[in-house]
């Protein structure tokens, strides 16, 4: 079965860190671009970061630059999103999605996320004192 499963979310104080995981099964992420998307209650989806197929160019929304880092571990067939210096406005459900080869780079941080083939169910990130 083709599946993406997110994990690593939780409750963290402002300035804290989390590492989110996006584990793929049924296909290899080697030839896929993976995007991290977040959605707060009552809000639309926002692209946060994307990594293209191996060797992997990386892209970030302005709100994520300098704080978030996307990476891929081929051996574990997993893409990670390291969240550092978290802010309350980062609170959202974070999901990952995959498509062949290329990211939709122009829509990160604004507009529609783009057309991705596979989607996970999401993991909750809450930043609060």
Coordinates of N, CA and C in Angstrom, one line a residue:
X1 N 0.8 -1.2 0.0 CA 0.0 0.0 0.0 C 0.9 1.2 0.0
X2 N 0.4 2.3 -0.7 CA 1.1 3.6 -0.7 C 0.6 4.4 0.5
X3 N 1.5 4.9 1.3 CA 1.1 5.6 2.5 C 2.2 6.5 2.9
X4 N 1.7 7.7 3.5 CA 2.6 8.7 4.1 C 2.1 8.8 5.5
X5 N 3.0 8.7 6.5 CA 2.6 8.8 7.9 C 3.4 9.9 8.6
X6 N 2.8 10.9 9.2 CA 3.5 11.9 9.9 C 3.6 11.6 11.4
X7 N 4.6 12.1 12.1 CA 4.8 11.9 13.5 C 5.7 13.0 14.0
X8 N 5.7 13.1 15.4 CA 6.7 14.1 16.0 C 6.0 15.3 16.5
X9 N 4.8 15.6 16.3 CA 4.1 16.8 16.8 C 3.9 16.7 18.3
X10 N 3.5 17.8 18.9 CA 3.2 17.9 20.3 C 3.1 19.3 20.8
X11 N 3.1 19.4 22.1 CA 3.0 20.7 22.8 C 4.4 21.2 23.1
X12 N 4.8 22.4 22.8 CA 6.1 23.0 23.1 C 5.9 24.5 23.4
X13 N 6.8 25.0 24.2 CA 6.8 26.4 24.6 C 7.4 27.2 23.5
X14 N 7.1 28.5 23.4 CA 7.7 29.4 22.5 C 9.2 29.3 22.6
X15 N 9.9 29.3 21.4 CA 11.4 29.2 21.4 C 11.9 27.7 21.4
X16 N 11.0 26.8 21.6 CA 11.3 25.4 21.6 C 11.5 24.8 20.3
X17 N 11.7 23.5 20.2 CA 12.0 22.7 19.0 C 11.2 21.4 18.9
X18 N 10.9 21.0 17.7 CA 10.4 19.7 17.4 C 11.0 19.2 16.1
X19 N 11.0 17.9 15.9 CA 11.4 17.3 14.7 C 10.2 16.4 14.2
X20 N 9.6 16.8 13.0 CA 8.6 16.1 12.4 C 9.1 15.1 11.4
X21 N 8.5 13.9 11.3 CA 8.9 12.9 10.4 C 7.7 12.6 9.4
X22 N 8.1 12.3 8.2 CA 7.1 11.9 7.2 C 7.7 10.6 6.6
X23 N 7.1 9.5 7.0 CA 7.6 8.1 6.6 C 6.7 7.6 5.5
X24 N 7.4 7.2 4.4 CA 6.7 6.6 3.2 C 6.8 5.1 3.2
X25 N 5.7 4.5 2.7 CA 5.7 3.1 2.5 C 5.0 2.8 1.2
X26 N 5.4 1.7 0.5 CA 4.8 1.3 -0.8 C 5.5 2.0 -2.0
X27 N 6.3 3.0 -1.8 CA 7.1 3.6 -2.8 C 8.3 4.3 -2.2
X28 N 9.3 4.6 -3.1 CA 10.5 5.2 -2.6 C 10.5 6.7 -2.8
X29 N 10.9 7.5 -1.8 CA 11.0 8.9 -1.9 C 12.2 9.4 -2.7
X30 N 13.0 8.5 -3.2 CA 14.2 8.9 -4.0 C 13.8 9.8 -5.2
X31 N 12.7 9.5 -5.9 CA 12.4 10.2 -7.1 C 11.2 11.1 -6.9
X32 N 10.9 11.4 -5.6 CA 9.7 12.3 -5.3 C 10.1 13.5 -4.6
X33 N 9.3 14.6 -4.9 CA 9.4 15.8 -4.1 C 8.4 15.7 -3.0
X34 N 8.8 16.2 -1.8 CA 8.0 16.2 -0.6 C 7.8 17.6 -0.1
X35 N 6.6 18.0 0.2 CA 6.3 19.3 0.8 C 5.7 19.1 2.1
X36 N 6.0 20.0 3.0 CA 5.3 20.1 4.3 C 4.3 21.3 4.3
X37 N 3.1 21.0 4.7 CA 2.0 21.9 4.6 C 1.4 22.0 6.0
X38 N 1.0 23.2 6.4 CA 0.3 23.4 7.7 C -1.0 24.1 7.5
X39 N -2.0 23.8 8.4 CA -3.3 24.4 8.4 C -3.8 24.7 9.8
X40 N -4.0 25.9 10.1 CA -4.6 26.3 11.4 C -6.1 26.3 11.3
X41 N -6.8 26.1 12.4 CA -8.3 26.1 12.4 C -8.9 27.3 11.7
X42 N -9.8 27.0 10.8 CA -10.4 28.0 10.0 C -9.6 28.7 8.9
X43 N -8.4 28.2 8.7 CA -7.5 28.8 7.7 C -7.2 27.8 6.6
X44 N -6.7 28.4 5.5 CA -6.4 27.5 4.4 C -5.0 26.9 4.6
X45 N -4.7 26.0 3.7 CA -3.4 25.3 3.8 C -2.3 26.2 3.3
X46 N -1.1 26.2 4.0 CA 0.1 27.0 3.7 C 1.3 26.0 3.5
X47 N 1.9 26.1 2.3 CA 3.1 25.4 2.1 C 4.3 26.0 2.9
X48 N 5.0 25.2 3.7 CA 6.0 25.6 4.6 C 7.4 25.4 4.0
X49 N 7.6 24.2 3.5 CA 8.9 23.8 3.0 C 8.8 22.6 2.0
X50 N 9.7 22.5 1.1 CA 9.7 21.4 0.1 C 11.1 21.0 -0.3
X51 N 11.3 19.7 -0.5 CA 12.5 19.2 -1.0 C 12.2 18.4 -2.3
X52 N 13.0 18.6 -3.3 CA 12.8 18.0 -4.6 C 13.5 16.6 -4.6
X53 N 13.3 15.8 -5.7 CA 13.9 14.5 -5.8 C 15.4 14.6 -5.7
X54 N 16.0 13.4 -5.3 CA 17.5 13.3 -5.0 C 18.2 13.9 -6.2
X55 N 19.3 14.7 -6.0 CA 19.9 15.0 -4.7 C 19.1 16.0 -3.8
X56 N 18.2 16.7 -4.3 CA 17.2 17.5 -3.5 C 17.6 18.9 -3.3
X57 N 16.9 19.8 -4.1 CA 16.9 21.2 -3.8 C 15.9 21.5 -2.7
X58 N 16.2 22.5 -1.8 CA 15.2 22.8 -0.7 C 14.7 24.2 -0.9
X59 N 13.5 24.3 -0.4 CA 12.8 25.6 -0.5 C 12.0 25.9 0.8
X60 N 11.8 27.2 1.1 CA 11.2 27.5 2.4 C 10.3 28.7 2.2
X61 N 9.1 28.8 2.8 CA 8.3 30.0 2.9 C 9.1 31.0 3.8
X62 N 8.8 32.3 3.5 CA 9.5 33.3 4.3 C 9.4 33.1 5.8
X63 N 8.2 32.7 6.2 CA 8.0 32.5 7.7 C 8.8 31.4 8.3
X64 N 9.4 30.5 7.4 CA 10.1 29.4 7.9 C 11.7 29.5 7.7
X65 N 12.1 30.5 6.9 CA 13.5 30.6 6.6 C 14.3 31.0 7.9
X66 N 15.4 30.3 8.1 CA 16.2 30.5 9.3 C 15.7 29.8 10.6
X67 N 14.5 29.2 10.5 CA 14.0 28.5 11.7 C 13.7 27.0 11.4
X68 N 13.3 26.6 10.2 CA 12.9 25.3 9.8 C 14.0 24.7 8.9
X69 N 14.2 23.4 8.9 CA 15.1 22.7 8.0 C 14.5 21.4 7.6
X70 N 14.4 21.2 6.2 CA 13.9 20.0 5.7 C 15.1 19.1 5.2
X71 N 14.9 17.8 5.4 CA 16.0 16.8 5.0 C 15.4 15.5 4.6
X72 N 16.2 14.6 4.0 CA 15.7 13.3 3.6 C 16.7 12.2 4.0
X73 N 16.2 11.1 4.5 CA 17.0 9.9 4.9 C 16.5 8.8 4.0
X74 N 17.3 8.5 2.9 CA 16.9 7.5 2.0 C 16.8 6.1 2.6
X75 N 17.8 5.8 3.5 CA 17.8 4.5 4.1 C 16.5 4.2 4.9
X76 N 15.9 5.2 5.5 CA 14.7 5.1 6.3 C 13.4 5.5 5.5
X77 N 13.6 5.9 4.2 CA 12.5 6.4 3.3 C 11.7 7.4 4.0
X78 N 12.3 8.4 4.6 CA 11.7 9.4 5.5 C 12.2 10.8 5.2
X79 N 11.3 11.8 5.2 CA 11.6 13.2 5.1 C 11.3 13.8 6.5
X80 N 12.2 14.7 6.9 CA 12.1 15.3 8.2 C 11.9 16.8 8.1
X81 N 11.2 17.4 9.0 CA 11.2 18.9 9.1 C 11.6 19.2 10.6
X82 N 12.8 19.8 10.7 CA 13.2 20.3 12.0 C 12.7 21.7 12.2
X83 N 11.9 21.8 13.3 CA 11.3 23.1 13.7 C 12.1 23.7 14.9
X84 N 12.7 24.8 14.7 CA 13.4 25.5 15.8 C 12.9 26.9 16.0
X85 N 13.1 27.4 17.2 CA 12.6 28.8 17.6 C 11.1 28.9 17.3
X86 N 10.3 28.0 17.7 CA 8.9 28.0 17.4 C 8.2 29.1 18.0
X87 N 7.2 29.6 17.3 CA 6.3 30.7 17.7 C 4.9 30.3 17.8
X88 N 4.1 31.0 18.7 CA 2.6 30.6 18.7 C 1.9 30.6 17.4
X89 N 2.3 31.4 16.5 CA 1.7 31.4 15.2 C 2.1 30.2 14.3
X90 N 3.0 29.4 14.8 CA 3.3 28.1 14.1 C 2.3 27.0 14.4
X91 N 1.4 27.3 15.4 CA 0.4 26.3 15.8 C -0.4 25.9 14.6
X92 N -0.5 24.6 14.3 CA -1.3 24.1 13.2 C -1.1 22.6 13.1
X93 N -1.9 22.0 12.2 CA -1.7 20.6 11.8 C -0.8 20.6 10.7
X94 N 0.3 19.8 10.8 CA 1.4 19.7 9.8 C 1.2 18.4 9.0
X95 N 1.1 18.5 7.7 CA 1.0 17.3 6.8 C 2.1 17.3 5.8
X96 N 2.4 16.1 5.3 CA 3.3 16.0 4.2 C 2.6 15.4 3.0
X97 N 3.1 15.8 1.8 CA 2.6 15.3 0.5 C 3.7 15.1 -0.4
X98 N 3.5 14.2 -1.4 CA 4.6 13.9 -2.4 C 4.1 13.8 -3.8
X99 N 5.0 14.1 -4.7 CA 4.7 14.0 -6.2 C 6.1 13.7 -6.8
X100 N 6.0 13.3 -8.1 CA 7.3 13.0 -8.8 C 8.1 14.3 -9.0
X101 N 9.4 14.2 -8.7 CA 10.5 15.0 -9.1 C 10.5 16.4 -8.5
X102 N 9.5 17.3 -8.8 CA 9.6 18.7 -8.6 C 8.6 19.3 -7.6
X103 N 9.1 20.3 -6.8 CA 8.2 21.1 -6.0 C 7.5 22.2 -6.7
X104 N 6.4 22.6 -6.2 CA 5.7 23.8 -6.6 C 6.3 24.9 -5.8
X105 N 7.4 25.5 -6.3 CA 8.1 26.5 -5.4 C 7.5 27.8 -5.3
X106 N 6.7 28.3 -6.3 CA 6.1 29.6 -6.3 C 5.0 29.8 -5.3
X107 N 4.4 28.7 -4.8 CA 3.3 28.8 -3.9 C 3.6 28.7 -2.4
X108 N 4.9 28.5 -2.0 CA 5.2 28.4 -0.6 C 4.9 29.7 0.1
X109 N 4.1 29.6 1.2 CA 3.8 30.7 2.0 C 2.6 31.5 1.5
X110 N 2.1 31.2 0.3 CA 0.9 31.9 -0.3 C 0.3 31.1 -1.4
X111 N -1.0 31.4 -1.6 CA -1.7 30.7 -2.7 C -1.9 29.2 -2.5
X112 N -2.5 28.6 -3.5 CA -2.7 27.1 -3.4 C -1.4 26.4 -3.2
X113 N -1.5 25.2 -2.5 CA -0.3 24.5 -2.3 C 0.3 23.8 -3.5
X114 N -0.6 23.3 -4.4 CA -0.2 22.7 -5.6 C -0.7 21.3 -5.7
X115 N -0.5 20.6 -6.8 CA -1.1 19.3 -7.1 C -0.1 18.2 -6.7
X116 N -0.3 17.6 -5.6 CA 0.5 16.5 -5.1 C -0.3 15.2 -5.1
X117 N 0.4 14.1 -5.3 CA -0.2 12.8 -5.5 C -0.7 12.1 -4.2
X118 N 0.2 12.1 -3.2 CA 0.0 11.4 -2.0 C 0.0 12.3 -0.8
X119 N -0.9 12.1 0.1 CA -1.0 13.0 1.3 C -1.1 12.1 2.6
X120 N -0.4 12.6 3.6 CA -0.6 12.0 5.0 C -1.7 12.6 5.7
X121 N -2.0 12.1 6.9 CA -3.1 12.6 7.7 C -2.8 13.7 8.6
X122 N -1.5 14.0 8.9 CA -1.1 15.2 9.7 C -0.8 14.9 11.1
X123 N 0.0 15.8 11.7 CA 0.4 15.7 13.1 C 0.2 17.1 13.7
X124 N -0.3 17.2 14.9 CA -0.6 18.5 15.6 C 0.6 19.1 16.2
X125 N 0.9 20.4 15.9 CA 1.9 21.1 16.6 C 1.3 22.3 17.3
X126 N 1.5 22.4 18.6 CA 0.9 23.4 19.5 C 2.0 24.1 20.2
X127 N 2.1 25.5 20.0 CA 3.2 26.3 20.6 C 2.5 27.2 21.6
X128 N 2.7 27.0 22.9 CA 2.0 27.8 23.9 C 2.8 27.8 25.2
X129 N 2.7 28.9 26.0 CA 3.3 28.9 27.3 C 2.4 28.2 28.3

